[in-house]
Short mmCIF file of C-alpha atoms in Angstrom, two decimals:
data_model
loop_
_atom_site.label_atom_id
_atom_site.label_comp_id
_atom_site.label_asym_id
_atom_site.label_seq_id
_atom_site.Cartn_x
_atom_site.Cartn_y
_atom_site.Cartn_z
CA UNK A 1 136.64 -48.22 97.78
CA UNK A 2 137.89 -48.71 101.39
CA UNK A 3 140.13 -46.21 103.11
CA UNK A 4 143.34 -48.17 102.42
CA UNK A 5 142.58 -48.32 98.71
CA UNK A 6 141.69 -44.61 98.71
CA UNK A 7 145.01 -43.73 100.34
CA UNK A 8 146.85 -45.81 97.71
CA UNK A 9 144.89 -44.15 94.88
CA UNK A 10 145.61 -40.70 96.29
CA UNK A 11 149.33 -41.48 96.51
CA UNK A 12 149.34 -42.58 92.89
CA UNK A 13 147.49 -39.43 91.86
CA UNK A 14 149.99 -37.14 93.55
CA UNK A 15 152.83 -39.07 91.87
CA UNK A 16 151.09 -38.76 88.49
CA UNK A 17 150.76 -35.02 89.01
CA UNK A 18 154.48 -34.56 89.52
CA UNK A 19 155.02 -36.23 86.12
CA UNK A 20 152.77 -33.84 84.23
CA UNK A 21 154.49 -31.58 81.72
CA UNK A 22 153.10 -28.38 83.23
CA UNK A 23 153.53 -26.61 79.88
CA UNK A 24 149.89 -25.58 79.86
CA UNK A 25 148.28 -24.70 83.19
CA UNK A 26 144.77 -24.83 81.73
CA UNK A 27 145.44 -28.33 80.46
CA UNK A 28 146.98 -29.27 83.78
CA UNK A 29 143.82 -28.21 85.63
CA UNK A 30 141.68 -30.20 83.20
CA UNK A 31 143.87 -33.28 83.74
CA UNK A 32 143.76 -32.73 87.48
CA UNK A 33 139.96 -32.61 87.39
CA UNK A 34 139.92 -35.95 85.53
CA UNK A 35 142.21 -37.49 88.12
CA UNK A 36 140.27 -36.16 91.10
CA UNK A 37 136.87 -37.21 89.79
CA UNK A 38 138.22 -40.77 89.48
CA UNK A 39 138.41 -40.86 93.28
CA UNK A 40 134.96 -41.39 94.85
CA UNK A 41 136.03 -39.85 98.13
CA UNK A 42 137.22 -36.55 96.63
CA UNK A 43 134.06 -34.66 95.70
CA UNK A 44 135.37 -31.91 93.45
CA UNK A 45 133.33 -29.73 91.11
CA UNK A 46 134.47 -29.06 87.50
CA UNK A 47 135.77 -25.61 88.43
CA UNK A 48 139.29 -24.55 89.46
CA UNK A 49 141.68 -21.60 89.29
CA UNK A 50 145.37 -20.82 89.64
CA UNK A 51 146.14 -17.35 91.02
CA UNK A 52 149.69 -15.97 91.20
CA UNK A 53 151.04 -12.78 92.74
CA UNK A 54 152.37 -10.12 90.40
CA UNK A 55 155.23 -7.74 91.14
CA UNK A 56 152.90 -5.54 93.22
CA UNK A 57 151.66 -8.44 95.34
CA UNK A 58 148.23 -8.61 93.67
CA UNK A 59 146.68 -11.99 92.92
CA UNK A 60 146.06 -12.47 89.21
CA UNK A 61 144.30 -15.38 87.54
CA UNK A 62 146.70 -17.21 85.22
CA UNK A 63 144.77 -20.44 84.55
CA UNK A 64 141.28 -21.83 84.90
CA UNK A 65 139.13 -24.88 84.30
CA UNK A 66 135.38 -24.54 83.83
CA UNK A 67 135.48 -20.79 84.60
CA UNK A 68 135.86 -17.53 82.58
CA UNK A 69 139.37 -16.48 81.46
CA UNK A 70 141.20 -13.71 83.30
CA UNK A 71 140.88 -10.94 80.71
CA UNK A 72 137.15 -10.68 81.39
CA UNK A 73 137.58 -10.64 85.17
CA UNK A 74 140.41 -8.18 85.88
CA UNK A 75 141.12 -4.47 85.47
CA UNK A 76 144.32 -2.47 85.49
CA UNK A 77 144.18 -1.02 88.98
CA UNK A 78 143.37 -3.80 91.44
CA UNK A 79 142.94 -7.53 91.88
CA UNK A 80 139.35 -8.82 91.97
CA UNK A 81 140.46 -11.63 94.29
CA UNK A 82 140.39 -10.72 97.99
CA UNK A 83 141.80 -13.86 99.52
CA UNK A 84 144.39 -12.61 102.00
CA UNK A 85 144.13 -13.37 105.67
CA UNK A 86 145.91 -14.76 108.71
CA UNK A 87 145.62 -18.35 107.44
CA UNK A 88 146.54 -17.79 103.82
CA UNK A 89 149.68 -19.93 104.02
CA UNK A 90 147.90 -23.19 104.90
CA UNK A 91 145.35 -25.36 103.13
CA UNK A 92 141.83 -24.07 103.88
CA UNK A 93 138.34 -25.25 103.12
CA UNK A 94 136.16 -22.15 102.70
CA UNK A 95 132.42 -22.71 102.92
CA UNK A 96 131.37 -19.70 100.84
CA UNK A 97 134.17 -17.94 98.93
CA UNK A 98 131.86 -15.97 96.62
CA UNK A 99 132.43 -12.61 98.35
CA UNK A 100 136.15 -12.93 97.55
CA UNK A 101 135.62 -13.52 93.82
CA UNK A 102 134.79 -11.21 90.90
CA UNK A 103 131.07 -10.93 90.07
CA UNK A 104 131.37 -12.75 86.72
CA UNK A 105 133.07 -15.68 88.42
CA UNK A 106 130.32 -15.84 91.07
CA UNK A 107 127.68 -16.18 88.37
CA UNK A 108 129.49 -19.13 86.77
CA UNK A 109 129.82 -21.16 89.99
CA UNK A 110 127.07 -23.41 91.37
CA UNK A 111 125.18 -21.87 94.29
CA UNK A 112 126.80 -22.62 97.62
CA UNK A 113 130.00 -24.11 96.15
CA UNK A 114 132.75 -24.53 98.72
CA UNK A 115 136.43 -24.16 97.90
CA UNK A 116 139.75 -25.65 98.93
CA UNK A 117 142.40 -22.91 98.83
CA UNK A 118 145.83 -24.45 98.31
CA UNK A 119 148.93 -22.28 98.90
CA UNK A 120 151.49 -22.36 96.09
CA UNK A 121 155.11 -21.90 97.15
CA UNK A 122 158.50 -21.44 95.59
CA UNK A 123 160.61 -22.90 98.39
CA UNK A 124 159.31 -20.98 101.41
CA UNK A 125 157.93 -17.98 99.52
CA UNK A 126 154.17 -17.86 98.94
CA UNK A 127 153.64 -17.13 95.23
CA UNK A 128 149.90 -17.73 94.86
CA UNK A 129 146.94 -20.06 95.38
CA UNK A 130 145.12 -22.84 93.63
CA UNK A 131 141.35 -22.81 94.17
CA UNK A 132 139.59 -26.19 93.90
CA UNK A 133 135.82 -25.88 94.13
CA UNK A 134 134.07 -28.75 95.87
CA UNK A 135 130.63 -30.06 96.84
CA UNK A 136 129.44 -27.96 99.82
CA UNK A 137 128.13 -31.13 101.52
CA UNK A 138 131.53 -32.85 101.44
CA UNK A 139 133.14 -33.19 104.86
CA UNK A 140 136.75 -34.29 104.19
CA UNK A 141 138.42 -36.51 106.76
CA UNK A 142 142.05 -36.10 107.99
CA UNK A 143 143.41 -38.34 105.23
CA UNK A 144 141.69 -36.23 102.57
CA UNK A 145 142.95 -33.03 104.19
CA UNK A 146 146.45 -34.48 104.12
CA UNK A 147 145.96 -35.26 100.45
CA UNK A 148 145.07 -31.62 99.77
CA UNK A 149 148.31 -30.58 101.47
CA UNK A 150 150.25 -33.01 99.25
CA UNK A 151 148.32 -31.71 96.26
CA UNK A 152 149.35 -28.14 97.12
CA UNK A 153 153.00 -29.23 97.12
CA UNK A 154 152.66 -31.08 93.80
CA UNK A 155 150.95 -28.10 92.16
CA UNK A 156 153.65 -25.79 93.53
CA UNK A 157 156.30 -27.93 91.83
CA UNK A 158 154.44 -27.81 88.52
CA UNK A 159 153.79 -24.05 88.62
CA UNK A 160 157.39 -23.21 89.57
CA UNK A 161 158.63 -25.52 86.82
CA UNK A 162 156.45 -23.70 84.30
CA UNK A 163 157.64 -20.27 85.50
CA UNK A 164 161.26 -21.39 85.10
CA UNK A 165 160.61 -22.82 81.62
CA UNK A 166 158.78 -19.70 80.45
CA UNK A 167 161.52 -17.47 81.87
CA UNK A 168 164.10 -19.47 79.90
CA UNK A 169 162.06 -18.89 76.75
CA UNK A 170 162.10 -15.14 77.39
CA UNK A 171 165.87 -15.28 77.78
CA UNK A 172 166.13 -17.19 74.51
CA UNK A 173 164.29 -14.34 72.81
CA UNK A 174 166.67 -11.83 74.38
CA UNK A 175 169.72 -13.75 73.16
CA UNK A 176 168.26 -13.90 69.65
CA UNK A 177 167.29 -10.23 69.79
CA UNK A 178 170.75 -9.20 70.95
CA UNK A 179 172.14 -10.80 67.82
CA UNK A 180 169.48 -9.50 65.43
CA UNK A 181 169.63 -6.03 67.00
CA UNK A 182 173.32 -5.88 66.18
CA UNK A 183 172.46 -6.68 62.56
CA UNK A 184 169.62 -4.14 62.47
CA UNK A 185 171.79 -1.43 63.99
CA UNK A 186 174.42 -2.00 61.32
CA UNK A 187 171.74 -1.54 58.68
CA UNK A 188 170.34 1.52 60.43
CA UNK A 189 173.81 3.07 60.72
CA UNK A 190 174.15 3.03 56.94
CA UNK A 191 170.61 4.38 56.49
CA UNK A 192 171.16 7.37 58.76
CA UNK A 193 173.98 8.56 56.54
CA UNK A 194 171.64 9.43 53.67
CA UNK A 195 168.21 9.65 55.33
CA UNK A 196 167.52 12.21 58.03
CA UNK A 197 164.89 10.22 59.94
CA UNK A 198 165.80 6.64 59.08
CA UNK A 199 162.14 5.88 58.38
CA UNK A 200 162.88 4.38 54.94
CA UNK A 201 164.34 1.29 56.56
CA UNK A 202 161.19 0.80 58.67
CA UNK A 203 158.80 1.35 55.78
CA UNK A 204 160.76 -0.84 53.41
CA UNK A 205 160.91 -3.68 55.97
CA UNK A 206 157.20 -3.53 56.83
CA UNK A 207 156.22 -3.33 53.16
CA UNK A 208 158.40 -6.38 52.44
CA UNK A 209 156.77 -8.40 55.23
CA UNK A 210 153.30 -7.27 54.07
CA UNK A 211 154.11 -8.59 50.58
CA UNK A 212 155.42 -11.85 52.05
CA UNK A 213 152.22 -12.28 54.05
CA UNK A 214 150.10 -11.60 50.95
CA UNK A 215 152.13 -14.29 49.17
CA UNK A 216 151.34 -16.75 52.00
CA UNK A 217 154.96 -17.24 53.02
CA UNK A 218 155.22 -19.19 56.29
CA UNK A 219 155.69 -17.17 59.53
CA UNK A 220 159.32 -18.24 59.96
CA UNK A 221 160.18 -16.91 56.49
CA UNK A 222 158.41 -13.62 57.22
CA UNK A 223 160.31 -13.30 60.50
CA UNK A 224 163.61 -13.94 58.73
CA UNK A 225 162.70 -11.28 56.17
CA UNK A 226 161.81 -8.77 58.90
CA UNK A 227 165.21 -9.28 60.50
CA UNK A 228 167.28 -9.20 57.32
CA UNK A 229 165.51 -6.63 55.11
CA UNK A 230 167.03 -3.68 57.02
CA UNK A 231 170.43 -4.88 55.81
CA UNK A 232 169.70 -4.26 52.13
CA UNK A 233 171.83 -1.10 51.93
CA UNK A 234 174.39 -1.90 54.64
CA UNK A 235 177.15 -1.61 52.03
CA UNK A 236 176.46 2.13 51.71
CA UNK A 237 178.44 2.53 54.90
CA UNK A 238 181.51 2.22 52.66
CA UNK A 239 180.43 4.77 50.03
CA UNK A 240 182.05 8.25 50.23
CA UNK A 241 179.75 11.06 51.42
CA UNK A 242 180.54 13.10 48.30
CA UNK A 243 178.71 10.46 46.28
CA UNK A 244 176.19 9.16 48.80
CA UNK A 245 174.90 12.61 49.74
CA UNK A 246 175.22 14.27 46.34
CA UNK A 247 172.07 16.37 45.79
CA UNK A 248 172.05 15.93 42.02
CA UNK A 249 172.15 13.03 39.56
CA UNK A 250 175.32 10.91 39.75
CA UNK A 251 177.85 10.97 36.92
CA UNK A 252 178.59 7.59 35.26
CA UNK A 253 181.81 7.03 37.21
CA UNK A 254 180.09 8.05 40.46
CA UNK A 255 177.25 5.64 39.74
CA UNK A 256 179.77 2.81 39.33
CA UNK A 257 181.15 3.62 42.78
CA UNK A 258 177.61 3.67 44.24
CA UNK A 259 176.90 0.26 42.69
CA UNK A 260 179.80 -1.05 44.73
CA UNK A 261 177.66 -0.95 47.89
CA UNK A 262 176.29 -4.40 47.01
CA UNK A 263 179.76 -5.92 47.06
CA UNK A 264 180.67 -4.11 50.28
CA UNK A 265 177.48 -5.45 51.91
CA UNK A 266 178.29 -8.98 50.79
CA UNK A 267 181.77 -8.79 52.30
CA UNK A 268 180.48 -7.31 55.57
CA UNK A 269 178.02 -10.17 56.06
CA UNK A 270 180.27 -13.19 55.96
CA UNK A 271 178.89 -16.18 57.86
CA UNK A 272 177.29 -19.58 57.47
CA UNK A 273 174.05 -19.55 59.45
CA UNK A 274 170.62 -19.01 57.93
CA UNK A 275 170.17 -15.46 59.18
CA UNK A 276 173.53 -14.14 57.97
CA UNK A 277 173.14 -15.92 54.63
CA UNK A 278 169.73 -14.33 54.05
CA UNK A 279 171.03 -10.88 55.03
CA UNK A 280 174.03 -11.33 52.72
CA UNK A 281 171.81 -12.36 49.80
CA UNK A 282 169.62 -9.29 50.29
CA UNK A 283 172.57 -6.89 50.60
CA UNK A 284 174.34 -8.38 47.58
CA UNK A 285 171.47 -8.96 45.16
CA UNK A 286 168.59 -6.52 45.78
CA UNK A 287 169.51 -4.63 42.58
CA UNK A 288 169.32 -7.75 40.41
CA UNK A 289 166.45 -7.78 37.89
CA UNK A 290 164.06 -10.58 37.05
CA UNK A 291 165.06 -10.27 33.36
CA UNK A 292 168.80 -10.41 34.11
CA UNK A 293 169.56 -6.73 33.43
CA UNK A 294 170.41 -5.79 37.01
CA UNK A 295 173.69 -5.75 38.95
CA UNK A 296 176.19 -6.84 40.21
CA UNK A 297 176.07 -10.34 38.68
CA UNK A 298 173.22 -10.16 36.16
CA UNK A 299 171.22 -12.89 37.91
CA UNK A 300 167.80 -13.64 36.42
CA UNK A 301 164.52 -15.24 37.48
CA UNK A 302 164.70 -17.71 40.34
CA UNK A 303 168.49 -17.42 40.45
CA UNK A 304 167.64 -14.45 42.67
CA UNK A 305 166.48 -15.71 46.12
CA UNK A 306 162.80 -15.09 46.87
CA UNK A 307 163.38 -12.85 49.89
CA UNK A 308 165.69 -10.72 47.75
CA UNK A 309 163.03 -10.40 45.05
CA UNK A 310 160.53 -9.20 47.67
CA UNK A 311 162.99 -6.65 49.05
CA UNK A 312 163.65 -5.34 45.54
CA UNK A 313 159.98 -4.36 45.11
CA UNK A 314 159.58 -2.83 48.60
CA UNK A 315 162.86 -0.89 48.35
CA UNK A 316 162.14 0.59 44.92
CA UNK A 317 158.53 1.49 45.76
CA UNK A 318 159.51 3.32 48.93
CA UNK A 319 162.43 5.04 47.21
CA UNK A 320 160.11 6.27 44.44
CA UNK A 321 157.56 7.69 46.90
CA UNK A 322 160.15 9.28 49.23
CA UNK A 323 161.95 12.60 49.00
CA UNK A 324 165.65 12.36 48.28
CA UNK A 325 168.37 15.04 47.96
CA UNK A 326 168.28 14.54 44.20
CA UNK A 327 164.49 14.16 43.60
CA UNK A 328 160.96 14.90 44.75
CA UNK A 329 158.68 12.01 45.75
CA UNK A 330 156.52 10.40 43.10
CA UNK A 331 152.74 10.35 43.60
CA UNK A 332 151.83 7.01 45.16
CA UNK A 333 149.52 5.93 42.32
CA UNK A 334 152.23 6.63 39.74
CA UNK A 335 154.73 4.55 41.71
CA UNK A 336 152.23 1.68 41.98
CA UNK A 337 151.64 1.80 38.22
CA UNK A 338 155.39 1.81 37.55
CA UNK A 339 155.94 -1.26 39.74
CA UNK A 340 153.08 -3.04 37.95
CA UNK A 341 154.51 -2.11 34.53
CA UNK A 342 157.87 -3.62 35.50
CA UNK A 343 156.50 -7.04 36.44
CA UNK A 344 158.42 -9.58 34.35
CA UNK A 345 161.17 -7.06 33.66
CA UNK A 346 162.73 -5.63 36.79
CA UNK A 347 160.51 -7.53 39.21
CA UNK A 348 159.24 -11.07 39.78
CA UNK A 349 155.59 -11.09 38.56
CA UNK A 350 154.46 -13.16 41.57
CA UNK A 351 156.03 -10.66 43.97
CA UNK A 352 154.32 -7.79 42.14
CA UNK A 353 151.03 -9.67 42.47
CA UNK A 354 151.68 -9.95 46.22
CA UNK A 355 152.49 -6.25 46.34
CA UNK A 356 149.20 -5.37 44.63
CA UNK A 357 147.29 -7.63 47.02
CA UNK A 358 149.01 -5.99 50.00
CA UNK A 359 148.34 -2.40 48.83
CA UNK A 360 145.85 -1.52 51.62
CA UNK A 361 148.51 -2.40 54.18
CA UNK A 362 151.28 -0.76 52.11
CA UNK A 363 149.38 2.54 52.00
CA UNK A 364 148.84 2.36 55.73
CA UNK A 365 152.55 1.71 56.38
CA UNK A 366 153.44 4.91 54.52
CA UNK A 367 151.31 6.89 57.00
CA UNK A 368 152.50 5.02 60.10
CA UNK A 369 156.19 5.66 59.39
CA UNK A 370 156.40 9.18 58.02
CA UNK A 371 159.45 11.33 57.33
CA UNK A 372 157.64 14.66 57.47
CA UNK A 373 155.86 16.45 60.30
CA UNK A 374 152.23 15.38 60.61
CA UNK A 375 149.79 17.89 59.12
CA UNK A 376 146.72 18.05 61.44
CA UNK A 377 144.56 19.03 58.45
CA UNK A 378 145.60 16.21 56.14
CA UNK A 379 142.70 14.01 55.07
CA UNK A 380 143.63 10.37 54.51
CA UNK A 381 141.87 8.24 51.94
CA UNK A 382 143.05 4.77 52.90
CA UNK A 383 141.36 1.51 51.87
CA UNK A 384 139.39 -0.11 54.67
CA UNK A 385 141.38 -2.89 56.28
CA UNK A 386 139.62 -6.07 57.46
CA UNK A 387 138.93 -6.12 61.21
CA UNK A 388 141.45 -7.80 63.47
CA UNK A 389 140.70 -11.48 63.98
CA UNK A 390 140.75 -10.97 67.76
CA UNK A 391 139.14 -7.61 68.58
CA UNK A 392 139.56 -7.63 72.35
CA UNK A 393 140.00 -3.86 72.42
CA UNK A 394 137.78 -2.42 69.72
CA UNK A 395 138.42 0.73 67.71
CA UNK A 396 135.37 2.81 66.87
CA UNK A 397 134.66 6.30 65.59
CA UNK A 398 134.10 7.68 69.10
CA UNK A 399 137.88 7.38 69.62
CA UNK A 400 138.78 9.54 66.62
CA UNK A 401 140.44 12.85 67.55
CA UNK A 402 139.96 14.49 64.14
CA UNK A 403 143.59 14.23 62.96
CA UNK A 404 143.55 11.42 60.41
CA UNK A 405 147.20 10.41 60.67
CA UNK A 406 147.11 10.28 64.48
CA UNK A 407 143.87 8.28 64.33
CA UNK A 408 145.59 5.77 62.05
CA UNK A 409 148.51 5.54 64.49
CA UNK A 410 146.07 4.85 67.33
CA UNK A 411 144.29 2.15 65.33
CA UNK A 412 147.62 0.44 64.74
CA UNK A 413 148.40 0.51 68.48
CA UNK A 414 145.01 -1.14 69.03
CA UNK A 415 145.96 -3.78 66.45
CA UNK A 416 149.22 -4.50 68.28
CA UNK A 417 147.33 -4.77 71.58
CA UNK A 418 144.96 -7.25 69.95
CA UNK A 419 148.00 -9.15 68.64
CA UNK A 420 149.15 -9.46 72.24
CA UNK A 421 145.69 -10.58 73.36
CA UNK A 422 145.69 -13.25 70.65
CA UNK A 423 149.09 -14.55 71.77
CA UNK A 424 148.07 -14.62 75.44
CA UNK A 425 144.56 -16.04 74.95
CA UNK A 426 145.78 -18.85 72.68
CA UNK A 427 148.57 -19.73 75.13
CA UNK A 428 151.40 -19.35 72.62
CA UNK A 429 153.90 -18.81 75.42
CA UNK A 430 156.13 -16.13 76.88
CA UNK A 431 158.47 -16.23 73.90
CA UNK A 432 155.78 -14.80 71.63
CA UNK A 433 154.53 -12.47 74.37
CA UNK A 434 158.02 -10.96 74.61
CA UNK A 435 158.18 -10.47 70.84
CA UNK A 436 154.84 -8.67 70.66
CA UNK A 437 155.63 -6.44 73.65
CA UNK A 438 158.89 -5.45 72.01
CA UNK A 439 157.16 -4.69 68.68
CA UNK A 440 154.55 -2.63 70.49
CA UNK A 441 157.21 -0.72 72.41
CA UNK A 442 159.13 0.06 69.21
CA UNK A 443 156.04 1.36 67.42
CA UNK A 444 154.89 3.37 70.46
CA UNK A 445 158.22 5.20 70.28
CA UNK A 446 157.70 5.93 66.55
CA UNK A 447 154.18 7.21 67.24
CA UNK A 448 155.15 9.31 70.25
CA UNK A 449 158.09 10.98 68.49
CA UNK A 450 155.90 11.79 65.45
CA UNK A 451 153.17 13.19 67.67
CA UNK A 452 155.70 15.22 69.66
CA UNK A 453 157.24 16.70 66.49
CA UNK A 454 153.78 17.79 65.41
CA UNK A 455 152.96 19.30 68.83
CA UNK A 456 156.29 21.10 69.02
CA UNK A 457 155.94 22.46 65.48
CA UNK A 458 152.49 23.87 66.25
CA UNK A 459 153.49 25.11 69.73
CA UNK A 460 150.87 22.97 71.43
CA UNK A 461 150.27 24.26 74.97
CA UNK A 462 150.14 20.84 76.66
CA UNK A 463 153.26 19.53 74.88
CA UNK A 464 155.28 19.00 78.07
CA UNK A 465 152.46 17.09 79.79
CA UNK A 466 151.99 14.85 76.76
CA UNK A 467 155.72 14.20 76.49
CA UNK A 468 155.83 13.26 80.18
CA UNK A 469 152.93 10.82 79.77
CA UNK A 470 154.60 9.26 76.73
CA UNK A 471 157.76 8.76 78.77
CA UNK A 472 155.81 7.14 81.61
CA UNK A 473 154.16 4.73 79.15
CA UNK A 474 157.50 3.75 77.63
CA UNK A 475 158.94 3.25 81.10
CA UNK A 476 156.01 1.05 82.13
CA UNK A 477 156.34 -1.12 79.02
CA UNK A 478 160.04 -1.58 79.79
CA UNK A 479 159.10 -2.62 83.33
CA UNK A 480 156.62 -5.16 82.03
CA UNK A 481 159.28 -6.59 79.75
CA UNK A 482 161.63 -6.87 82.74
CA UNK A 483 158.88 -8.51 84.81
CA UNK A 484 158.68 -11.30 82.24
CA UNK A 485 161.92 -12.54 83.83
CA UNK A 486 160.43 -12.74 87.33
CA UNK A 487 157.01 -14.17 86.56
CA UNK A 488 156.09 -14.36 82.89
CA UNK A 489 152.71 -15.85 83.76
CA UNK A 490 151.44 -12.76 85.58
CA UNK A 491 153.34 -10.14 83.55
CA UNK A 492 151.53 -11.00 80.31
CA UNK A 493 148.11 -10.39 81.90
CA UNK A 494 149.31 -7.26 83.65
CA UNK A 495 150.56 -5.67 80.44
CA UNK A 496 147.49 -6.71 78.48
CA UNK A 497 145.06 -4.98 80.82
CA UNK A 498 147.35 -1.97 81.30
CA UNK A 499 147.41 -1.40 77.53
CA UNK A 500 143.65 -1.52 77.18
CA UNK A 501 143.14 0.88 80.07
CA UNK A 502 145.95 3.33 79.22
CA UNK A 503 145.31 3.60 75.48
CA UNK A 504 141.61 4.36 75.76
CA UNK A 505 142.10 6.74 78.70
CA UNK A 506 144.98 8.60 77.00
CA UNK A 507 143.10 9.01 73.72
CA UNK A 508 139.87 10.18 75.35
CA UNK A 509 141.36 12.47 77.99
CA UNK A 510 144.61 13.72 76.40
CA UNK A 511 144.87 13.20 72.65
CA UNK A 512 141.30 14.38 72.06
CA UNK A 513 142.53 17.87 72.99
CA UNK A 514 144.79 17.83 69.92
CA UNK A 515 141.68 18.73 67.90
CA UNK A 516 142.52 22.37 68.58
CA UNK A 517 145.40 22.03 66.09
CA UNK A 518 142.93 21.38 63.27
CA UNK A 519 142.23 24.55 61.29
#
């Protein structure tokens, strides 16, 4: 290929780059490698990186080709990439960049590999670098240097486009959440009227989604159920306190008034979209029975929507095993047996089968979302759950503090962190990252408040320090969520590594001291 043909090929390559989707930076780097290796004059190696600056100005790896992923190369306190200097804003060919790279990365690169460092810009602002590793014997001419400058501009366009697209996806989640939060808050408002802690609504919702998962319902159906299940008793907001909060058994006429909460819920949830319709069905029909002997309409069998039939089982089971003003809680095994006995009568037999299959998770949910103060001496006898499919941060017995309920809380926080790792490592996008961070933040608040009630009850000496650290963690998670708007590509890696570092450190150095509460 003569120089004129090479220049034409390079121009076409840069044009092709600007047409790439940019939805997957790893894929973009792979495609770029294919394009570059098609040019005999551009002697690239099959190794490249994209590094972007986070909110603290540290360079973080957000994409790679032919090199290890970022979660094995970074920690929570500093960047392993030391690439700053007087010439960082221009294209540079570095003969030996190994001293500026993390040790694991050095081991994966061929000995003596050189590197083109390409500045990535958003308008005039430097936002990161692309590192293209090349044959150390290659001596690029001025035309090839000019190509690298054009390449830096094309990559900048693609990276900025991806940041904008991912930011829009985060905002879509926020718009959806603003709507669903309004629905959840309406449900929670009714729950707080007859339940001191409001934990029933959390347990019932998580039990319902566990049943749905055991029944192999698709993820979108499970998500719809998680949003709408809290609305099952929204109609109680219209029931007089004299009846709703009565400590004894209701008289027949009072029971008829109480039954009216299904109709009130149906009227409150008027609307035509899928979410409102599902919430209305649940509020209106969760007291219908499979055999047709329920209320308000006497629906039977599959006349009752499936999500409603799932909520009916989860609601009744949690009500049976919870303390109420008019009754003591049933033993869990008795409640399980009662649900099983009512398959084909009050409950859909397939839903009961899903409930029985989900029992290990159901038992765990009861301990994760408790009404009462944690007893440091309580011994849990929970079925062993299968390990997380992606155990990036691994729970082991060395992390136990000797308080079974707290240990189970910690294991669940590890599971949520591994959920986040799975979303990030499989490149499912900022939309899913935002959802997992929010779920983790919500459960961290549940865990911290339960732990603080226990510490306060037992007059734990370091209560104030623990409460302060909990507050700092919640604040940091909120900051990470906010940073998803500025650069979702770096924020997801930042929060991932922060969680791994903070959780292990807090358990080992702070929560381990809670052992002194054990008699």
